[in-house]
JSON list of C-alpha atoms in Angstrom, two decimals:
[
{"chain": "V", "resi": 1, "resn": "UNK", "atom": "CA", "xyz": [-9.07, 28.07, 7.69]},
{"chain": "V", "resi": 2, "resn": "UNK", "atom": "CA", "xyz": [-9.45, 24.93, 9.65]},
{"chain": "V", "resi": 3, "resn": "UNK", "atom": "CA", "xyz": [-9.23, 24.80, 12.55]},
{"chain": "V", "resi": 4, "resn": "UNK", "atom": "CA", "xyz": [-6.63, 22.54, 14.48]},
{"chain": "V", "resi": 5, "resn": "UNK", "atom": "CA", "xyz": [-7.42, 19.36, 15.44]},
{"chain": "V", "resi": 6, "resn": "UNK", "atom": "CA", "xyz": [-7.03, 18.25, 19.20]},
{"chain": "V", "resi": 7, "resn": "UNK", "atom": "CA", "xyz": [-4.06, 17.44, 20.87]},
{"chain": "V", "resi": 8, "resn": "UNK", "atom": "CA", "xyz": [-6.30, 14.77, 22.73]},
{"chain": "V", "resi": 9, "resn": "UNK", "atom": "CA", "xyz": [-6.36, 11.73, 20.79]},
{"chain": "V", "resi": 10, "resn": "UNK", "atom": "CA", "xyz": [-7.68, 8.11, 22.70]},
{"chain": "V", "resi": 11, "resn": "UNK", "atom": "CA", "xyz": [-8.80, 5.37, 21.07]},
{"chain": "V", "resi": 12, "resn": "UNK", "atom": "CA", "xyz": [-12.44, 2.59, 22.47]},
{"chain": "V", "resi": 13, "resn": "UNK", "atom": "CA", "xyz": [-13.66, -0.10, 21.65]},
{"chain": "V", "resi": 14, "resn": "UNK", "atom": "CA", "xyz": [-17.35, 0.41, 22.44]},
{"chain": "V", "resi": 15, "resn": "UNK", "atom": "CA", "xyz": [-19.62, 3.04, 23.82]},
{"chain": "V", "resi": 16, "resn": "UNK", "atom": "CA", "xyz": [-19.54, 2.14, 27.00]},
{"chain": "V", "resi": 17, "resn": "UNK", "atom": "CA", "xyz": [-15.90, 4.29, 27.23]},
{"chain": "V", "resi": 18, "resn": "UNK", "atom": "CA", "xyz": [-17.16, 7.91, 25.24]},
{"chain": "V", "resi": 19, "resn": "UNK", "atom": "CA", "xyz": [-20.34, 7.49, 27.67]},
{"chain": "V", "resi": 20, "resn": "UNK", "atom": "CA", "xyz": [-17.93, 7.23, 31.19]},
{"chain": "V", "resi": 21, "resn": "UNK", "atom": "CA", "xyz": [-15.63, 9.42, 29.92]},
{"chain": "V", "resi": 22, "resn": "UNK", "atom": "CA", "xyz": [-16.60, 12.04, 27.16]},
{"chain": "V", "resi": 23, "resn": "UNK", "atom": "CA", "xyz": [-17.96, 14.00, 30.09]},
{"chain": "V", "resi": 24, "resn": "UNK", "atom": "CA", "xyz": [-15.03, 15.34, 31.10]},
{"chain": "V", "resi": 25, "resn": "UNK", "atom": "CA", "xyz": [-13.75, 17.28, 27.83]},
{"chain": "V", "resi": 26, "resn": "UNK", "atom": "CA", "xyz": [-12.40, 14.61, 25.35]},
{"chain": "V", "resi": 27, "resn": "UNK", "atom": "CA", "xyz": [-13.29, 16.52, 21.77]},
{"chain": "V", "resi": 28, "resn": "UNK", "atom": "CA", "xyz": [-11.21, 14.21, 19.58]},
{"chain": "V", "resi": 29, "resn": "UNK", "atom": "CA", "xyz": [-12.46, 10.46, 19.83]},
{"chain": "V", "resi": 30, "resn": "UNK", "atom": "CA", "xyz": [-11.34, 7.16, 17.60]},
{"chain": "V", "resi": 31, "resn": "UNK", "atom": "CA", "xyz": [-14.44, 4.71, 17.75]},
{"chain": "V", "resi": 32, "resn": "UNK", "atom": "CA", "xyz": [-11.94, 1.15, 16.42]},
{"chain": "V", "resi": 33, "resn": "UNK", "atom": "CA", "xyz": [-14.49, -1.40, 17.11]},
{"chain": "V", "resi": 34, "resn": "UNK", "atom": "CA", "xyz": [-12.66, -4.76, 15.26]},
{"chain": "V", "resi": 35, "resn": "UNK", "atom": "CA", "xyz": [-14.93, -8.35, 14.73]},
{"chain": "V", "resi": 36, "resn": "UNK", "atom": "CA", "xyz": [-18.31, -7.43, 15.46]},
{"chain": "V", "resi": 37, "resn": "UNK", "atom": "CA", "xyz": [-21.14, -8.16, 12.95]},
{"chain": "V", "resi": 38, "resn": "UNK", "atom": "CA", "xyz": [-22.60, -4.93, 10.78]},
{"chain": "V", "resi": 39, "resn": "UNK", "atom": "CA", "xyz": [-25.67, -4.26, 12.93]},
{"chain": "V", "resi": 40, "resn": "UNK", "atom": "CA", "xyz": [-23.56, -4.20, 15.99]},
{"chain": "V", "resi": 41, "resn": "UNK", "atom": "CA", "xyz": [-21.20, -1.31, 14.73]},
{"chain": "V", "resi": 42, "resn": "UNK", "atom": "CA", "xyz": [-23.41, 0.60, 13.14]},
{"chain": "V", "resi": 43, "resn": "UNK", "atom": "CA", "xyz": [-25.88, 0.79, 16.77]},
{"chain": "V", "resi": 44, "resn": "UNK", "atom": "CA", "xyz": [-22.62, 1.22, 18.16]},
{"chain": "V", "resi": 45, "resn": "UNK", "atom": "CA", "xyz": [-21.45, 4.36, 16.01]},
{"chain": "V", "resi": 46, "resn": "UNK", "atom": "CA", "xyz": [-24.97, 5.47, 15.72]},
{"chain": "V", "resi": 47, "resn": "UNK", "atom": "CA", "xyz": [-25.21, 5.33, 20.06]},
{"chain": "V", "resi": 48, "resn": "UNK", "atom": "CA", "xyz": [-21.27, 7.47, 18.64]},
{"chain": "V", "resi": 49, "resn": "UNK", "atom": "CA", "xyz": [-22.33, 10.09, 16.93]},
{"chain": "V", "resi": 50, "resn": "UNK", "atom": "CA", "xyz": [-25.03, 10.98, 18.82]},
{"chain": "V", "resi": 51, "resn": "UNK", "atom": "CA", "xyz": [-23.23, 11.20, 21.68]},
{"chain": "V", "resi": 52, "resn": "UNK", "atom": "CA", "xyz": [-20.07, 13.36, 20.44]},
{"chain": "V", "resi": 53, "resn": "UNK", "atom": "CA", "xyz": [-22.45, 15.99, 18.61]},
{"chain": "V", "resi": 54, "resn": "UNK", "atom": "CA", "xyz": [-24.53, 16.22, 23.06]},
{"chain": "V", "resi": 55, "resn": "UNK", "atom": "CA", "xyz": [-20.37, 17.09, 23.49]},
{"chain": "V", "resi": 56, "resn": "UNK", "atom": "CA", "xyz": [-19.13, 18.80, 20.92]},
{"chain": "V", "resi": 57, "resn": "UNK", "atom": "CA", "xyz": [-16.81, 15.91, 20.03]},
{"chain": "V", "resi": 58, "resn": "UNK", "atom": "CA", "xyz": [-15.17, 14.78, 16.51]},
{"chain": "V", "resi": 59, "resn": "UNK", "atom": "CA", "xyz": [-15.78, 10.96, 16.51]},
{"chain": "V", "resi": 60, "resn": "UNK", "atom": "CA", "xyz": [-13.42, 9.78, 14.07]},
{"chain": "V", "resi": 61, "resn": "UNK", "atom": "CA", "xyz": [-15.13, 6.32, 12.33]},
{"chain": "V", "resi": 62, "resn": "UNK", "atom": "CA", "xyz": [-12.35, 3.55, 11.65]},
{"chain": "V", "resi": 63, "resn": "UNK", "atom": "CA", "xyz": [-12.98, 1.27, 8.95]},
{"chain": "V", "resi": 64, "resn": "UNK", "atom": "CA", "xyz": [-16.04, 0.86, 8.20]},
{"chain": "V", "resi": 65, "resn": "UNK", "atom": "CA", "xyz": [-16.48, 4.36, 5.99]},
{"chain": "V", "resi": 66, "resn": "UNK", "atom": "CA", "xyz": [-19.23, 2.24, 4.11]},
{"chain": "V", "resi": 67, "resn": "UNK", "atom": "CA", "xyz": [-21.24, 2.53, 7.59]},
{"chain": "V", "resi": 68, "resn": "UNK", "atom": "CA", "xyz": [-20.00, 6.29, 8.05]},
{"chain": "V", "resi": 69, "resn": "UNK", "atom": "CA", "xyz": [-21.35, 7.23, 4.76]},
{"chain": "V", "resi": 70, "resn": "UNK", "atom": "CA", "xyz": [-24.56, 5.53, 5.59]},
{"chain": "V", "resi": 71, "resn": "UNK", "atom": "CA", "xyz": [-24.96, 7.82, 9.06]},
{"chain": "V", "resi": 72, "resn": "UNK", "atom": "CA", "xyz": [-23.17, 10.76, 7.56]},
{"chain": "V", "resi": 73, "resn": "UNK", "atom": "CA", "xyz": [-20.57, 11.05, 10.23]},
{"chain": "V", "resi": 74, "resn": "UNK", "atom": "CA", "xyz": [-18.63, 13.49, 9.44]},
{"chain": "V", "resi": 75, "resn": "UNK", "atom": "CA", "xyz": [-14.28, 11.34, 9.76]},
{"chain": "V", "resi": 76, "resn": "UNK", "atom": "CA", "xyz": [-12.77, 8.46, 9.75]},
{"chain": "V", "resi": 77, "resn": "UNK", "atom": "CA", "xyz": [-9.54, 6.77, 9.76]},
{"chain": "V", "resi": 78, "resn": "UNK", "atom": "CA", "xyz": [-8.32, 3.94, 7.52]},
{"chain": "V", "resi": 79, "resn": "UNK", "atom": "CA", "xyz": [-5.18, 2.15, 7.34]},
{"chain": "V", "resi": 80, "resn": "UNK", "atom": "CA", "xyz": [-3.44, 0.43, 5.06]},
{"chain": "V", "resi": 81, "resn": "UNK", "atom": "CA", "xyz": [-5.00, -2.47, 4.12]},
{"chain": "V", "resi": 82, "resn": "UNK", "atom": "CA", "xyz": [-8.01, -0.76, 3.93]},
{"chain": "V", "resi": 83, "resn": "UNK", "atom": "CA", "xyz": [-7.26, 1.77, 1.39]},
{"chain": "V", "resi": 84, "resn": "UNK", "atom": "CA", "xyz": [-6.27, -0.88, -0.99]},
{"chain": "V", "resi": 85, "resn": "UNK", "atom": "CA", "xyz": [-10.76, -0.93, -0.50]},
{"chain": "V", "resi": 86, "resn": "UNK", "atom": "CA", "xyz": [-11.53, 1.99, 0.20]},
{"chain": "V", "resi": 87, "resn": "UNK", "atom": "CA", "xyz": [-14.62, 3.78, -2.40]},
{"chain": "V", "resi": 88, "resn": "UNK", "atom": "CA", "xyz": [-12.34, 7.17, -1.85]},
{"chain": "V", "resi": 89, "resn": "UNK", "atom": "CA", "xyz": [-14.14, 9.33, -4.36]},
{"chain": "V", "resi": 90, "resn": "UNK", "atom": "CA", "xyz": [-17.53, 8.14, -2.38]},
{"chain": "V", "resi": 91, "resn": "UNK", "atom": "CA", "xyz": [-16.66, 8.76, 1.03]},
{"chain": "V", "resi": 92, "resn": "UNK", "atom": "CA", "xyz": [-14.88, 12.69, -0.13]},
{"chain": "V", "resi": 93, "resn": "UNK", "atom": "CA", "xyz": [-18.17, 12.74, -2.49]},
{"chain": "V", "resi": 94, "resn": "UNK", "atom": "CA", "xyz": [-19.52, 13.13, 1.48]},
{"chain": "V", "resi": 95, "resn": "UNK", "atom": "CA", "xyz": [-17.67, 15.28, 3.07]},
{"chain": "V", "resi": 96, "resn": "UNK", "atom": "CA", "xyz": [-16.28, 13.11, 4.54]},
{"chain": "V", "resi": 97, "resn": "UNK", "atom": "CA", "xyz": [-12.65, 14.11, 6.50]},
{"chain": "V", "resi": 98, "resn": "UNK", "atom": "CA", "xyz": [-10.18, 11.66, 6.07]},
{"chain": "V", "resi": 99, "resn": "UNK", "atom": "CA", "xyz": [-6.97, 10.55, 8.87]},
{"chain": "V", "resi": 100, "resn": "UNK", "atom": "CA", "xyz": [-5.01, 6.95, 7.52]},
{"chain": "V", "resi": 101, "resn": "UNK", "atom": "CA", "xyz": [-2.02, 4.88, 9.21]},
{"chain": "V", "resi": 102, "resn": "UNK", "atom": "CA", "xyz": [1.15, 5.07, 8.06]},
{"chain": "V", "resi": 103, "resn": "UNK", "atom": "CA", "xyz": [4.84, 3.05, 9.22]},
{"chain": "V", "resi": 104, "resn": "UNK", "atom": "CA", "xyz": [7.44, 2.75, 6.88]},
{"chain": "V", "resi": 105, "resn": "UNK", "atom": "CA", "xyz": [8.29, 4.98, 3.55]},
{"chain": "V", "resi": 106, "resn": "UNK", "atom": "CA", "xyz": [6.41, 3.99, 1.41]},
{"chain": "V", "resi": 107, "resn": "UNK", "atom": "CA", "xyz": [3.44, 3.98, 3.06]},
{"chain": "V", "resi": 108, "resn": "UNK", "atom": "CA", "xyz": [3.62, 7.84, 3.46]},
{"chain": "V", "resi": 109, "resn": "UNK", "atom": "CA", "xyz": [3.91, 8.21, -0.01]},
{"chain": "V", "resi": 110, "resn": "UNK", "atom": "CA", "xyz": [0.94, 6.72, -0.78]},
{"chain": "V", "resi": 111, "resn": "UNK", "atom": "CA", "xyz": [-0.44, 8.13, 2.43]},
{"chain": "V", "resi": 112, "resn": "UNK", "atom": "CA", "xyz": [0.28, 11.04, 1.32]},
{"chain": "V", "resi": 113, "resn": "UNK", "atom": "CA", "xyz": [-1.65, 10.64, -2.52]},
{"chain": "V", "resi": 114, "resn": "UNK", "atom": "CA", "xyz": [-5.37, 11.50, -1.72]},
{"chain": "V", "resi": 115, "resn": "UNK", "atom": "CA", "xyz": [-4.24, 14.16, 0.45]},
{"chain": "V", "resi": 116, "resn": "UNK", "atom": "CA", "xyz": [-4.97, 13.31, 3.98]},
{"chain": "V", "resi": 117, "resn": "UNK", "atom": "CA", "xyz": [-6.71, 15.59, 6.83]},
{"chain": "V", "resi": 118, "resn": "UNK", "atom": "CA", "xyz": [-4.29, 13.67, 8.99]},
{"chain": "V", "resi": 119, "resn": "UNK", "atom": "CA", "xyz": [-1.09, 11.50, 9.05]},
{"chain": "V", "resi": 120, "resn": "UNK", "atom": "CA", "xyz": [-0.60, 8.38, 12.20]},
{"chain": "V", "resi": 121, "resn": "UNK", "atom": "CA", "xyz": [2.45, 7.66, 12.73]},
{"chain": "V", "resi": 122, "resn": "UNK", "atom": "CA", "xyz": [3.56, 4.50, 14.62]},
{"chain": "V", "resi": 123, "resn": "UNK", "atom": "CA", "xyz": [4.45, 2.89, 17.17]},
{"chain": "V", "resi": 124, "resn": "UNK", "atom": "CA", "xyz": [6.04, 5.68, 18.35]},
{"chain": "V", "resi": 125, "resn": "UNK", "atom": "CA", "xyz": [6.69, 3.08, 20.71]},
{"chain": "V", "resi": 126, "resn": "UNK", "atom": "CA", "xyz": [6.20, -1.09, 21.93]},
{"chain": "V", "resi": 127, "resn": "UNK", "atom": "CA", "xyz": [2.39, -1.26, 21.56]},
{"chain": "V", "resi": 128, "resn": "UNK", "atom": "CA", "xyz": [0.67, -4.31, 22.45]},
{"chain": "V", "resi": 129, "resn": "UNK", "atom": "CA", "xyz": [-2.67, -3.11, 21.19]},
{"chain": "V", "resi": 130, "resn": "UNK", "atom": "CA", "xyz": [-2.34, -5.93, 17.95]},
{"chain": "V", "resi": 131, "resn": "UNK", "atom": "CA", "xyz": [0.47, -6.93, 16.62]},
{"chain": "V", "resi": 132, "resn": "UNK", "atom": "CA", "xyz": [2.23, -5.77, 13.40]},
{"chain": "V", "resi": 133, "resn": "UNK", "atom": "CA", "xyz": [6.00, -5.82, 11.93]},
{"chain": "V", "resi": 134, "resn": "UNK", "atom": "CA", "xyz": [6.80, -2.47, 12.37]},
{"chain": "V", "resi": 135, "resn": "UNK", "atom": "CA", "xyz": [8.24, -2.84, 17.10]},
{"chain": "V", "resi": 136, "resn": "UNK", "atom": "CA", "xyz": [9.27, 0.68, 17.88]},
{"chain": "V", "resi": 137, "resn": "UNK", "atom": "CA", "xyz": [9.50, 3.47, 15.21]},
{"chain": "V", "resi": 138, "resn": "UNK", "atom": "CA", "xyz": [11.13, 5.76, 18.29]},
{"chain": "V", "resi": 139, "resn": "UNK", "atom": "CA", "xyz": [10.44, 9.50, 18.74]},
{"chain": "V", "resi": 140, "resn": "UNK", "atom": "CA", "xyz": [12.26, 11.25, 16.13]},
{"chain": "V", "resi": 141, "resn": "UNK", "atom": "CA", "xyz": [10.75, 9.58, 13.29]},
{"chain": "V", "resi": 142, "resn": "UNK", "atom": "CA", "xyz": [8.34, 11.42, 14.38]},
{"chain": "V", "resi": 143, "resn": "UNK", "atom": "CA", "xyz": [10.37, 14.92, 13.27]},
{"chain": "V", "resi": 144, "resn": "UNK", "atom": "CA", "xyz": [11.50, 13.64, 9.91]},
{"chain": "V", "resi": 145, "resn": "UNK", "atom": "CA", "xyz": [7.37, 12.26, 9.08]},
{"chain": "V", "resi": 146, "resn": "UNK", "atom": "CA", "xyz": [6.77, 16.40, 10.30]},
{"chain": "V", "resi": 147, "resn": "UNK", "atom": "CA", "xyz": [9.68, 17.16, 7.89]},
{"chain": "V", "resi": 148, "resn": "UNK", "atom": "CA", "xyz": [8.17, 15.47, 4.77]},
{"chain": "V", "resi": 149, "resn": "UNK", "atom": "CA", "xyz": [4.51, 16.07, 5.61]},
{"chain": "V", "resi": 150, "resn": "UNK", "atom": "CA", "xyz": [4.61, 20.56, 6.68]},
{"chain": "V", "resi": 151, "resn": "UNK", "atom": "CA", "xyz": [1.02, 21.34, 7.69]},
{"chain": "V", "resi": 152, "resn": "UNK", "atom": "CA", "xyz": [-1.05, 17.71, 7.22]},
{"chain": "V", "resi": 153, "resn": "UNK", "atom": "CA", "xyz": [-1.60, 17.55, 11.52]},
{"chain": "V", "resi": 154, "resn": "UNK", "atom": "CA", "xyz": [0.69, 14.42, 12.20]},
{"chain": "V", "resi": 155, "resn": "UNK", "atom": "CA", "xyz": [-0.63, 11.79, 15.66]},
{"chain": "V", "resi": 156, "resn": "UNK", "atom": "CA", "xyz": [1.99, 9.61, 17.05]},
{"chain": "V", "resi": 157, "resn": "UNK", "atom": "CA", "xyz": [0.65, 6.36, 18.23]},
{"chain": "V", "resi": 158, "resn": "UNK", "atom": "CA", "xyz": [1.78, 2.51, 19.65]},
{"chain": "V", "resi": 159, "resn": "UNK", "atom": "CA", "xyz": [2.45, 2.36, 23.17]},
{"chain": "V", "resi": 160, "resn": "UNK", "atom": "CA", "xyz": [1.29, 6.19, 23.73]},
{"chain": "V", "resi": 161, "resn": "UNK", "atom": "CA", "xyz": [1.11, 7.42, 28.07]},
{"chain": "V", "resi": 162, "resn": "UNK", "atom": "CA", "xyz": [0.83, 10.72, 29.91]},
{"chain": "V", "resi": 163, "resn": "UNK", "atom": "CA", "xyz": [4.36, 10.00, 30.74]},
{"chain": "V", "resi": 164, "resn": "UNK", "atom": "CA", "xyz": [6.27, 9.70, 26.46]},
{"chain": "V", "resi": 165, "resn": "UNK", "atom": "CA", "xyz": [3.66, 12.82, 25.48]},
{"chain": "V", "resi": 166, "resn": "UNK", "atom": "CA", "xyz": [5.50, 15.62, 26.00]},
{"chain": "V", "resi": 167, "resn": "UNK", "atom": "CA", "xyz": [8.80, 14.42, 24.41]},
{"chain": "V", "resi": 168, "resn": "UNK", "atom": "CA", "xyz": [6.41, 12.88, 21.32]},
{"chain": "V", "resi": 169, "resn": "UNK", "atom": "CA", "xyz": [4.87, 16.60, 20.81]},
{"chain": "V", "resi": 170, "resn": "UNK", "atom": "CA", "xyz": [8.96, 17.69, 21.02]},
{"chain": "V", "resi": 171, "resn": "UNK", "atom": "CA", "xyz": [9.45, 15.75, 18.68]},
{"chain": "V", "resi": 172, "resn": "UNK", "atom": "CA", "xyz": [7.01, 16.78, 15.90]},
{"chain": "V", "resi": 173, "resn": "UNK", "atom": "CA", "xyz": [3.64, 15.16, 16.73]},
{"chain": "V", "resi": 174, "resn": "UNK", "atom": "CA", "xyz": [1.10, 17.72, 16.53]},
{"chain": "V", "resi": 175, "resn": "UNK", "atom": "CA", "xyz": [-2.15, 14.77, 18.02]},
{"chain": "V", "resi": 176, "resn": "UNK", "atom": "CA", "xyz": [-1.36, 11.73, 20.64]},
{"chain": "V", "resi": 177, "resn": "UNK", "atom": "CA", "xyz": [-2.97, 9.15, 20.63]},
{"chain": "V", "resi": 178, "resn": "UNK", "atom": "CA", "xyz": [-4.03, 6.64, 24.17]},
{"chain": "V", "resi": 179, "resn": "UNK", "atom": "CA", "xyz": [-5.08, 3.22, 24.34]},
{"chain": "V", "resi": 180, "resn": "UNK", "atom": "CA", "xyz": [-4.58, 0.79, 27.07]},
{"chain": "V", "resi": 181, "resn": "UNK", "atom": "CA", "xyz": [-3.05, 3.65, 28.83]},
{"chain": "V", "resi": 182, "resn": "UNK", "atom": "CA", "xyz": [-6.60, 4.92, 29.46]},
{"chain": "V", "resi": 183, "resn": "UNK", "atom": "CA", "xyz": [-8.64, 2.22, 29.40]},
{"chain": "V", "resi": 184, "resn": "UNK", "atom": "CA", "xyz": [-6.49, -0.74, 31.34]},
{"chain": "V", "resi": 185, "resn": "UNK", "atom": "CA", "xyz": [-6.09, 2.28, 34.29]},
{"chain": "V", "resi": 186, "resn": "UNK", "atom": "CA", "xyz": [-7.46, 1.65, 37.64]},
{"chain": "V", "resi": 187, "resn": "UNK", "atom": "CA", "xyz": [-9.33, 4.85, 37.25]},
{"chain": "V", "resi": 188, "resn": "UNK", "atom": "CA", "xyz": [-9.71, 5.39, 33.29]},
{"chain": "V", "resi": 189, "resn": "UNK", "atom": "CA", "xyz": [-11.14, 8.94, 35.02]},
{"chain": "V", "resi": 190, "resn": "UNK", "atom": "CA", "xyz": [-8.43, 10.26, 36.62]},
{"chain": "V", "resi": 191, "resn": "UNK", "atom": "CA", "xyz": [-6.18, 9.22, 33.15]},
{"chain": "V", "resi": 192, "resn": "UNK", "atom": "CA", "xyz": [-8.03, 11.05, 31.35]},
{"chain": "V", "resi": 193, "resn": "UNK", "atom": "CA", "xyz": [-7.93, 14.22, 32.89]},
{"chain": "V", "resi": 194, "resn": "UNK", "atom": "CA", "xyz": [-3.75, 14.06, 33.33]},
{"chain": "V", "resi": 195, "resn": "UNK", "atom": "CA", "xyz": [-4.20, 13.85, 29.71]},
{"chain": "V", "resi": 196, "resn": "UNK", "atom": "CA", "xyz": [-6.77, 16.40, 28.46]},
{"chain": "V", "resi": 197, "resn": "UNK", "atom": "CA", "xyz": [-4.26, 18.92, 31.29]},
{"chain": "V", "resi": 198, "resn": "UNK", "atom": "CA", "xyz": [-0.60, 17.33, 28.99]},
{"chain": "V", "resi": 199, "resn": "UNK", "atom": "CA", "xyz": [-2.20, 18.29, 25.95]},
{"chain": "V", "resi": 200, "resn": "UNK", "atom": "CA", "xyz": [-4.24, 21.52, 26.24]}
]
């Protein structure tokens, strides 16, 4: 039986964050880089992979499935738009596990057809990370999603904070993902320590 994924799932846009924060005990992390050259992205993923292996951390690569296959990564995360172009057969053939974003029932149904290894619902709360047509799903929707997906791990993402995490877990999330609650915090190290305590 596959062990459950760690409950705390931070997302960072540069490997420097991993160098800084993985030593605190993060066990699951996503590297999400946008609008950079393939060479830069390949270098960042390669460095992240080494760091994560040194710290026993699961690395999830956002979007760049071709590079993930090339570098022998274990996990990728795809948005719905990325799913249009991804070669799922090649991803699975490489033994890579797959996480998917969902925002509405249509996207959820589509995602379940490809047998994902986790599903993310967002934004649970308003988010400043990126503009999207879904403004706020609410924690209640986590319960609806969990009832539909059963044993597939459910990630709550979007506007999540230490203070909001217990409510997300209470309503059905298995994992809570955070971005700006850490990266915009005056003391990211202290914030991560609190996250690890809340999600432990």
